[in-house]
Coordinates of C-alpha atoms and ligand atoms in Angstrom, one line a residue:
M1 CA 2.0 22.4 24.4
L2 CA 0.1 19.1 23.2
A3 CA -2.4 21.0 22.7
D4 CA -0.8 23.3 19.7
I5 CA 0.0 20.2 17.7
E6 CA -2.9 18.3 17.8
Q7 CA -3.8 18.5 14.7
I8 CA -1.0 18.1 13.5
G9 CA -1.0 14.6 10.9
R10 CA -4.0 13.6 12.7
N11 CA -6.7 11.1 11.3
P12 CA -9.6 12.6 12.5
R13 CA -11.2 9.3 11.5
T14 CA -10.2 7.4 13.6
G15 CA -7.7 10.1 16.2
G16 CA -4.6 8.3 14.8
Y17 CA -1.5 10.5 14.2
R18 CA 0.5 10.2 10.7
R19 CA 3.8 12.1 11.1
D20 CA 6.3 10.1 8.9
A21 CA 9.3 11.6 9.0
W22 CA 10.4 14.3 6.2
S23 CA 6.7 14.4 5.5
S24 CA 4.5 17.9 5.7
A25 CA 2.9 16.9 9.0
D26 CA 6.9 17.1 10.4
M27 CA 7.9 19.8 8.4
E28 CA 5.3 21.7 10.4
L29 CA 6.3 19.8 14.0
R30 CA 9.7 21.0 12.9
E31 CA 9.1 24.8 12.4
W32 CA 7.0 24.3 15.5
F33 CA 9.7 23.5 17.6
T34 CA 12.1 26.0 16.3
H35 CA 9.2 28.5 16.7
Q36 CA 9.3 26.9 20.9
A37 CA 13.1 27.6 20.9
A38 CA 13.0 30.9 19.3
K39 CA 10.5 32.4 21.5
R40 CA 12.7 31.1 24.4
G41 CA 15.2 33.1 23.5
L42 CA 17.1 29.3 22.7
T43 CA 19.5 29.2 19.9
S44 CA 17.9 26.5 17.4
H45 CA 19.6 24.4 14.4
E46 CA 19.2 21.4 12.3
D47 CA 22.4 19.2 12.1
R48 CA 23.9 17.6 9.3
N49 CA 21.3 14.6 9.9
G50 CA 18.3 16.1 10.2
N51 CA 17.7 16.2 14.0
L52 CA 17.2 20.2 15.6
W53 CA 18.8 20.8 18.3
A54 CA 17.7 24.0 21.1
W55 CA 20.5 25.8 23.3
W56 CA 20.4 27.7 26.5
G57 CA 24.0 28.4 26.8
D58 CA 27.1 27.7 24.3
P59 CA 28.7 24.5 24.5
S60 CA 31.1 25.5 21.7
V61 CA 32.2 28.0 24.7
Q62 CA 30.7 26.3 28.0
G63 CA 31.6 23.0 26.9
P64 CA 29.4 19.9 26.5
G65 CA 25.9 20.2 27.9
L66 CA 22.8 18.5 28.8
V67 CA 20.4 17.4 26.4
T68 CA 17.2 16.4 26.4
G69 CA 13.8 15.7 24.6
S70 CA 12.5 13.1 22.5
H71 CA 11.1 13.1 18.7
L72 CA 7.8 14.4 16.7
D73 CA 7.5 11.4 14.0
S74 CA 5.0 8.8 15.1
V75 CA 4.3 5.4 13.7
R76 CA 1.1 5.3 11.5
E77 CA -2.0 5.8 13.6
G78 CA 0.1 6.0 16.2
G79 CA -0.7 8.1 19.4
A80 CA -0.5 11.8 21.2
F81 CA 2.4 11.3 23.1
D82 CA 4.8 8.8 22.3
G83 CA 7.8 11.3 21.7
P84 CA 5.9 15.0 21.8
L85 CA 5.6 14.4 25.8
G86 CA 9.3 14.1 25.7
V87 CA 10.5 17.6 23.3
A88 CA 7.2 19.2 25.4
S89 CA 8.1 18.3 28.7
A90 CA 11.8 19.3 27.5
F91 CA 10.6 23.3 27.3
E92 CA 8.2 22.9 29.9
A93 CA 11.6 21.9 32.2
I94 CA 13.4 24.9 30.8
D95 CA 10.6 27.5 31.8
L96 CA 10.5 25.9 35.2
L97 CA 13.6 26.6 35.7
R98 CA 14.1 30.0 34.6
G99 CA 10.6 30.6 36.5
D100 CA 12.8 29.6 40.0
G101 CA 15.2 31.8 38.7
F102 CA 17.8 28.7 37.9
Q103 CA 21.1 29.5 36.0
P104 CA 22.6 26.3 34.6
D105 CA 26.5 25.7 35.9
R106 CA 26.4 24.4 32.0
P107 CA 24.3 24.6 29.0
I108 CA 21.4 22.9 28.7
A109 CA 19.5 21.9 25.1
V110 CA 16.0 20.4 23.7
A111 CA 16.9 17.7 20.9
C112 CA 14.2 16.2 18.7
F113 CA 15.7 13.4 16.6
T114 CA 14.3 12.8 13.2
D115 CA 12.8 9.6 12.1
E116 CA 12.5 7.8 15.7
E117 CA 10.1 5.2 14.5
G118 CA 11.2 4.3 11.2
A119 CA 7.9 4.1 10.2
R120 CA 8.6 5.5 6.4
F121 CA 11.9 4.0 5.7
G122 CA 11.6 1.3 8.0
V123 CA 14.5 1.6 9.8
P124 CA 14.0 3.3 13.3
C125 CA 15.9 5.8 14.8
I126 CA 17.4 7.1 12.0
G127 CA 18.4 11.0 12.9
S128 CA 20.7 9.3 15.9
R129 CA 21.7 5.7 14.4
L130 CA 23.3 8.3 11.5
L131 CA 24.5 10.8 14.4
T132 CA 26.3 8.3 15.8
G133 CA 27.8 6.5 13.0
V134 CA 26.2 2.9 13.6
L135 CA 23.9 3.7 10.4
D136 CA 26.2 4.0 6.9
P137 CA 25.4 6.6 4.6
D138 CA 25.5 4.9 2.0
R139 CA 22.5 2.6 3.1
A140 CA 20.5 5.5 4.3
R141 CA 20.2 7.4 1.4
S142 CA 19.5 4.2 -0.9
L143 CA 16.8 3.5 1.4
R144 CA 13.1 3.8 0.1
D145 CA 9.5 4.6 1.3
D146 CA 6.2 2.6 0.0
Q147 CA 6.2 5.2 -2.9
G148 CA 9.6 4.5 -4.0
H149 CA 11.2 7.7 -3.0
S150 CA 14.6 7.1 -1.6
L151 CA 15.9 9.3 1.7
D152 CA 18.2 10.6 -0.8
E153 CA 15.6 12.1 -2.8
V154 CA 13.3 12.8 0.1
L155 CA 16.0 14.9 1.4
T156 CA 17.0 17.0 -1.4
A157 CA 13.0 17.4 -2.0
R158 CA 13.0 19.3 1.3
G159 CA 16.2 21.2 0.0
R160 CA 18.6 19.4 2.6
E161 CA 21.9 17.6 1.5
P162 CA 22.1 14.6 1.4
G163 CA 25.4 13.6 0.4
R164 CA 26.5 15.5 4.6
L165 CA 24.6 12.3 6.1
G166 CA 26.9 11.0 8.4
R167 CA 28.8 10.2 12.1
D168 CA 28.7 13.9 13.5
D169 CA 31.7 13.8 16.3
E170 CA 31.1 17.8 16.4
T171 CA 27.3 17.5 17.1
L172 CA 27.8 14.3 19.6
A173 CA 31.1 16.2 21.7
R174 CA 28.1 18.5 22.4
V175 CA 26.3 16.0 24.1
G176 CA 27.1 15.2 28.0
V177 CA 24.5 13.7 29.4
F178 CA 21.5 12.6 27.8
V179 CA 17.4 12.6 29.0
E180 CA 14.5 11.5 27.6
L181 CA 11.2 11.6 29.1
H182 CA 9.1 9.3 27.3
V183 CA 5.3 7.7 28.2
E184 CA 5.5 4.1 29.3
Q185 CA 4.5 2.4 26.9
G186 CA 3.0 -0.8 28.9
R187 CA 1.2 -1.0 32.1
A188 CA 4.5 -1.8 34.7
L189 CA 4.7 2.1 36.0
E190 CA 2.4 2.0 39.2
A191 CA 3.8 5.8 40.3
P192 CA 3.5 8.6 38.1
V193 CA 7.4 8.4 37.1
G194 CA 9.6 6.4 36.6
V195 CA 13.3 5.2 35.3
A196 CA 14.6 3.3 32.7
S197 CA 17.3 0.4 33.7
A198 CA 17.4 -1.4 30.5
I199 CA 16.1 -1.6 26.9
W200 CA 15.8 -5.3 25.5
P201 CA 17.4 -5.9 22.6
H202 CA 15.2 -6.0 19.6
G203 CA 15.0 -6.1 15.7
R204 CA 13.3 -5.8 12.6
W205 CA 13.8 -9.0 9.7
R206 CA 11.9 -8.7 6.5
F207 CA 11.0 -12.0 5.4
D208 CA 9.9 -12.6 1.2
F209 CA 8.0 -15.8 0.8
R210 CA 8.3 -16.5 -3.1
G211 CA 5.4 -18.4 -4.7
T212 CA 4.1 -19.5 -8.1
A213 CA 1.2 -17.0 -9.1
D214 CA -1.8 -18.6 -10.8
H215 CA -5.6 -18.6 -10.7
A216 CA -7.5 -18.9 -7.6
G217 CA -10.3 -21.4 -9.2
T218 CA -9.1 -23.0 -11.9
T219 CA -5.1 -24.4 -10.2
A220 CA -5.4 -27.5 -8.4
F221 CA -4.5 -27.5 -4.6
E222 CA -1.5 -29.9 -5.8
D223 CA -0.4 -28.0 -9.0
R224 CA -0.3 -25.1 -6.1
D225 CA 2.9 -23.1 -5.0
D226 CA 1.3 -20.5 -2.6
P227 CA 3.9 -18.5 -0.1
M228 CA 0.8 -16.8 1.0
L229 CA 0.3 -20.5 3.3
A230 CA 4.8 -20.1 4.5
Y231 CA 3.5 -16.8 5.7
A232 CA 0.8 -17.9 7.4
H233 CA 2.8 -21.1 8.6
A234 CA 5.6 -18.1 10.1
V235 CA 2.6 -15.8 11.7
L236 CA 1.6 -19.2 13.8
A237 CA 5.0 -20.2 14.8
A238 CA 6.4 -17.3 15.4
R239 CA 3.8 -16.8 18.3
T240 CA 4.4 -20.2 19.7
Q241 CA 8.0 -20.0 19.6
A242 CA 8.4 -16.5 21.1
E243 CA 6.3 -18.0 24.1
A244 CA 8.3 -20.3 24.4
H245 CA 11.8 -18.7 24.1
G246 CA 10.1 -16.1 26.1
V247 CA 10.9 -13.0 23.8
R248 CA 8.1 -11.0 22.2
A249 CA 7.5 -11.6 17.9
T250 CA 5.3 -9.5 16.0
F251 CA 4.4 -9.8 12.0
G252 CA 3.0 -5.9 12.1
K253 CA 2.5 -5.4 8.4
V254 CA 2.8 -7.5 5.4
R255 CA 2.9 -6.9 1.6
V256 CA 1.6 -9.5 -1.0
E257 CA 2.2 -9.3 -5.0
P258 CA 0.6 -9.2 -7.0
N259 CA -2.4 -8.6 -4.3
N260 CA -5.3 -9.8 -6.5
A261 CA -8.2 -11.3 -4.2
N262 CA -8.8 -14.0 -7.4
A263 CA -5.3 -14.7 -7.9
I264 CA -2.5 -17.7 -6.0
P265 CA -0.1 -14.8 -4.1
S266 CA 3.7 -14.5 -6.3
L267 CA 5.6 -12.6 -3.2
V268 CA 4.6 -12.2 0.2
T269 CA 6.5 -10.0 2.2
A270 CA 6.3 -9.3 5.6
W271 CA 8.0 -7.8 8.4
L272 CA 8.9 -9.5 11.5
D273 CA 9.5 -7.3 14.8
A274 CA 11.5 -9.5 17.7
R275 CA 12.6 -8.7 20.9
G276 CA 13.5 -9.9 24.2
P277 CA 15.4 -9.8 27.5
E278 CA 17.8 -12.1 25.9
T279 CA 19.8 -11.6 22.9
E280 CA 20.3 -15.5 22.5
K281 CA 16.8 -16.6 22.3
V282 CA 15.2 -13.5 20.2
R283 CA 18.4 -14.7 17.3
A284 CA 17.5 -18.5 18.3
L285 CA 13.5 -17.9 17.5
V286 CA 14.3 -15.6 14.4
T287 CA 17.0 -18.4 12.9
E288 CA 14.0 -21.3 13.6
L289 CA 11.5 -18.9 12.0
A290 CA 13.9 -17.9 8.5
A291 CA 12.4 -21.9 7.0
G292 CA 11.0 -21.0 4.0
A293 CA 11.3 -17.2 3.5
D294 CA 14.4 -15.1 2.3
V295 CA 15.4 -13.0 5.4
T296 CA 17.2 -9.7 5.8
E297 CA 17.9 -8.2 8.7
E298 CA 16.7 -4.2 8.4
S299 CA 18.1 -3.3 12.0
W300 CA 19.1 -4.7 15.2
T301 CA 19.8 -2.7 18.8
P302 CA 21.7 -4.6 21.1
E303 CA 21.0 -4.6 24.6
V304 CA 20.9 -0.8 26.1
T305 CA 21.9 -1.1 30.1
F306 CA 21.5 2.5 31.4
D307 CA 24.4 3.9 33.3
E308 CA 24.2 2.6 36.7
V309 CA 25.4 5.9 39.1
L310 CA 23.3 8.1 37.2
R311 CA 20.4 6.5 36.7
T312 CA 19.9 5.8 40.6
R313 CA 20.9 9.6 41.3
V314 CA 18.5 9.8 38.6
A315 CA 15.4 7.7 40.4
C316 CA 16.7 9.6 43.2
V317 CA 15.7 13.4 42.2
A318 CA 12.9 12.6 39.9
G319 CA 11.3 10.6 43.5
L320 CA 8.3 12.0 45.0
D321 CA 7.7 12.2 48.6
G322 CA 11.2 11.8 49.6
H323 CA 11.1 8.2 47.8
P324 CA 13.4 6.9 44.2
A325 CA 10.9 6.8 41.7
P326 CA 11.0 3.3 40.2
I327 CA 13.4 1.5 38.1
L328 CA 12.1 -0.8 35.4
P329 CA 13.1 -2.1 32.0
T330 CA 11.4 -1.9 28.7
A331 CA 10.8 -3.6 25.7
A332 CA 10.4 0.2 23.4
G333 CA 13.1 1.2 21.3
H334 CA 14.6 4.6 22.0
D335 CA 16.6 7.0 20.7
A336 CA 18.5 7.2 24.7
G337 CA 19.2 3.9 23.5
I338 CA 21.3 4.7 20.7
L339 CA 23.1 7.3 22.7
A340 CA 23.9 5.3 25.4
S341 CA 25.5 2.6 23.5
A342 CA 27.8 5.3 22.0
G343 CA 28.9 5.9 25.3
V344 CA 27.2 8.8 26.1
P345 CA 25.8 8.5 30.0
T346 CA 22.0 8.1 29.5
A347 CA 19.0 8.1 31.8
M348 CA 14.9 7.8 30.5
L349 CA 11.9 9.2 32.7
F350 CA 9.1 7.4 31.9
V351 CA 5.4 8.6 32.6
R352 CA 3.0 6.7 33.9
N353 CA 0.8 5.1 31.0
P354 CA -2.8 4.4 32.9
T355 CA -3.6 1.8 30.3
G356 CA -0.2 0.7 28.3
V357 CA -1.8 1.0 25.2
S358 CA 1.1 2.5 23.2
H359 CA 1.5 2.9 19.0
A360 CA -2.2 3.3 18.7
P361 CA -5.0 6.2 19.0
G362 CA -5.9 4.9 22.2
E363 CA -2.5 6.1 24.1
F364 CA -2.9 8.4 26.8
A365 CA -1.2 9.9 30.2
E366 CA -3.3 12.0 32.5
P367 CA -2.6 16.0 32.5
R368 CA -1.4 15.2 35.6
D369 CA 0.8 12.8 35.7
C370 CA 2.7 15.1 32.6
V371 CA 3.4 17.5 34.9
S372 CA 5.0 15.3 37.7
G373 CA 7.0 14.5 34.8
V374 CA 7.7 17.8 34.0
I375 CA 8.6 18.8 38.0
A376 CA 10.5 15.4 37.9
L377 CA 12.4 16.5 34.9
A378 CA 13.2 19.9 35.7
A379 CA 14.6 18.4 38.6
V380 CA 16.7 16.0 37.2
L381 CA 18.3 19.2 34.9
A382 CA 18.9 20.9 38.3
D383 CA 20.6 18.3 39.7
L384 CA 23.0 17.7 36.5
T385 CA 23.6 21.1 35.6
G386 CA 24.6 21.6 38.8
G387 CA 23.3 25.5 39.1
G388 CA 21.7 27.5 41.7
A389 CA 18.9 29.6 42.2
Ligands
LIG401 ZN1 9.4 7.5 21.2

């Protein structure tokens, strides 16, 4: 299934993917999702916030169901597995169950959440945040991409109704349990399949370092007000202070104005991603780095601890050779975290990542581990939907 979509949004030069939300690549992937649903006789629809759902069974008749899936958008120059592995595995797990003649006692759905990475509008998990009401629809509509287009304009151009964005209790009420399968994004998993215990608290902050534009040659050092220096200090401090606090901090995106090689900049805008096992330490780091900059918090996701009873059960069912699957925390954010915070019983399965590379073209999972992931997911779906063959 992943081979079907491997050319969509792929940069042939680097092998990296660029699947921004609502880009033509994303539209193609959405069509692929709907086609996969139709091929299997699943009832698919797009909710008010742009998330896709494909139902086996009818939640409006049978009550809330078990939802599995992930996302199809990518970071810029991302890998092939982050997101799509969870969506493809969800369809494959349904095929496996049906091949065994399994009849679930409650409906099962495949979900694809829109704009999980936040590559385009800066806020991650826009689809699940809108669905659960933690992202204000007015704020969402006014978010702008690098070309200056607002989400409102982009959705309108794609024939959607941005006026209808916002918390969607009707859709949410259909989700009895959510299980997201995802490629592991570090090297913490030695078994083919693992189960998530928690997601570190994490956030994104925009730092605006302001200065005065001037000539690179004629302006004496003592006359300069160069924001690039403040930015450079912040980058180095982020590393040393993060190490001191036991958290992770990254400046991965920067914009310089006016961006001339022969001029002192007037403004350097940089984005900090910070996360760690303890909220207070992440917060302390951001406060320490804030000196000399105007800092805006663009997103914050509190720590998520997945339902302990559910994860223990999932680990037992997803295990191999009678051993429960290992349980591990993750430093990566997911839609599963947003749903868990909204009170939906949620679990995550991880598929081993041999190199630990993620959010980069080198992201990889062995085909046999992906198959183990599908088998584990099918076993979890069968266990949690309580049917019999
Ligand atoms: Zn992901």
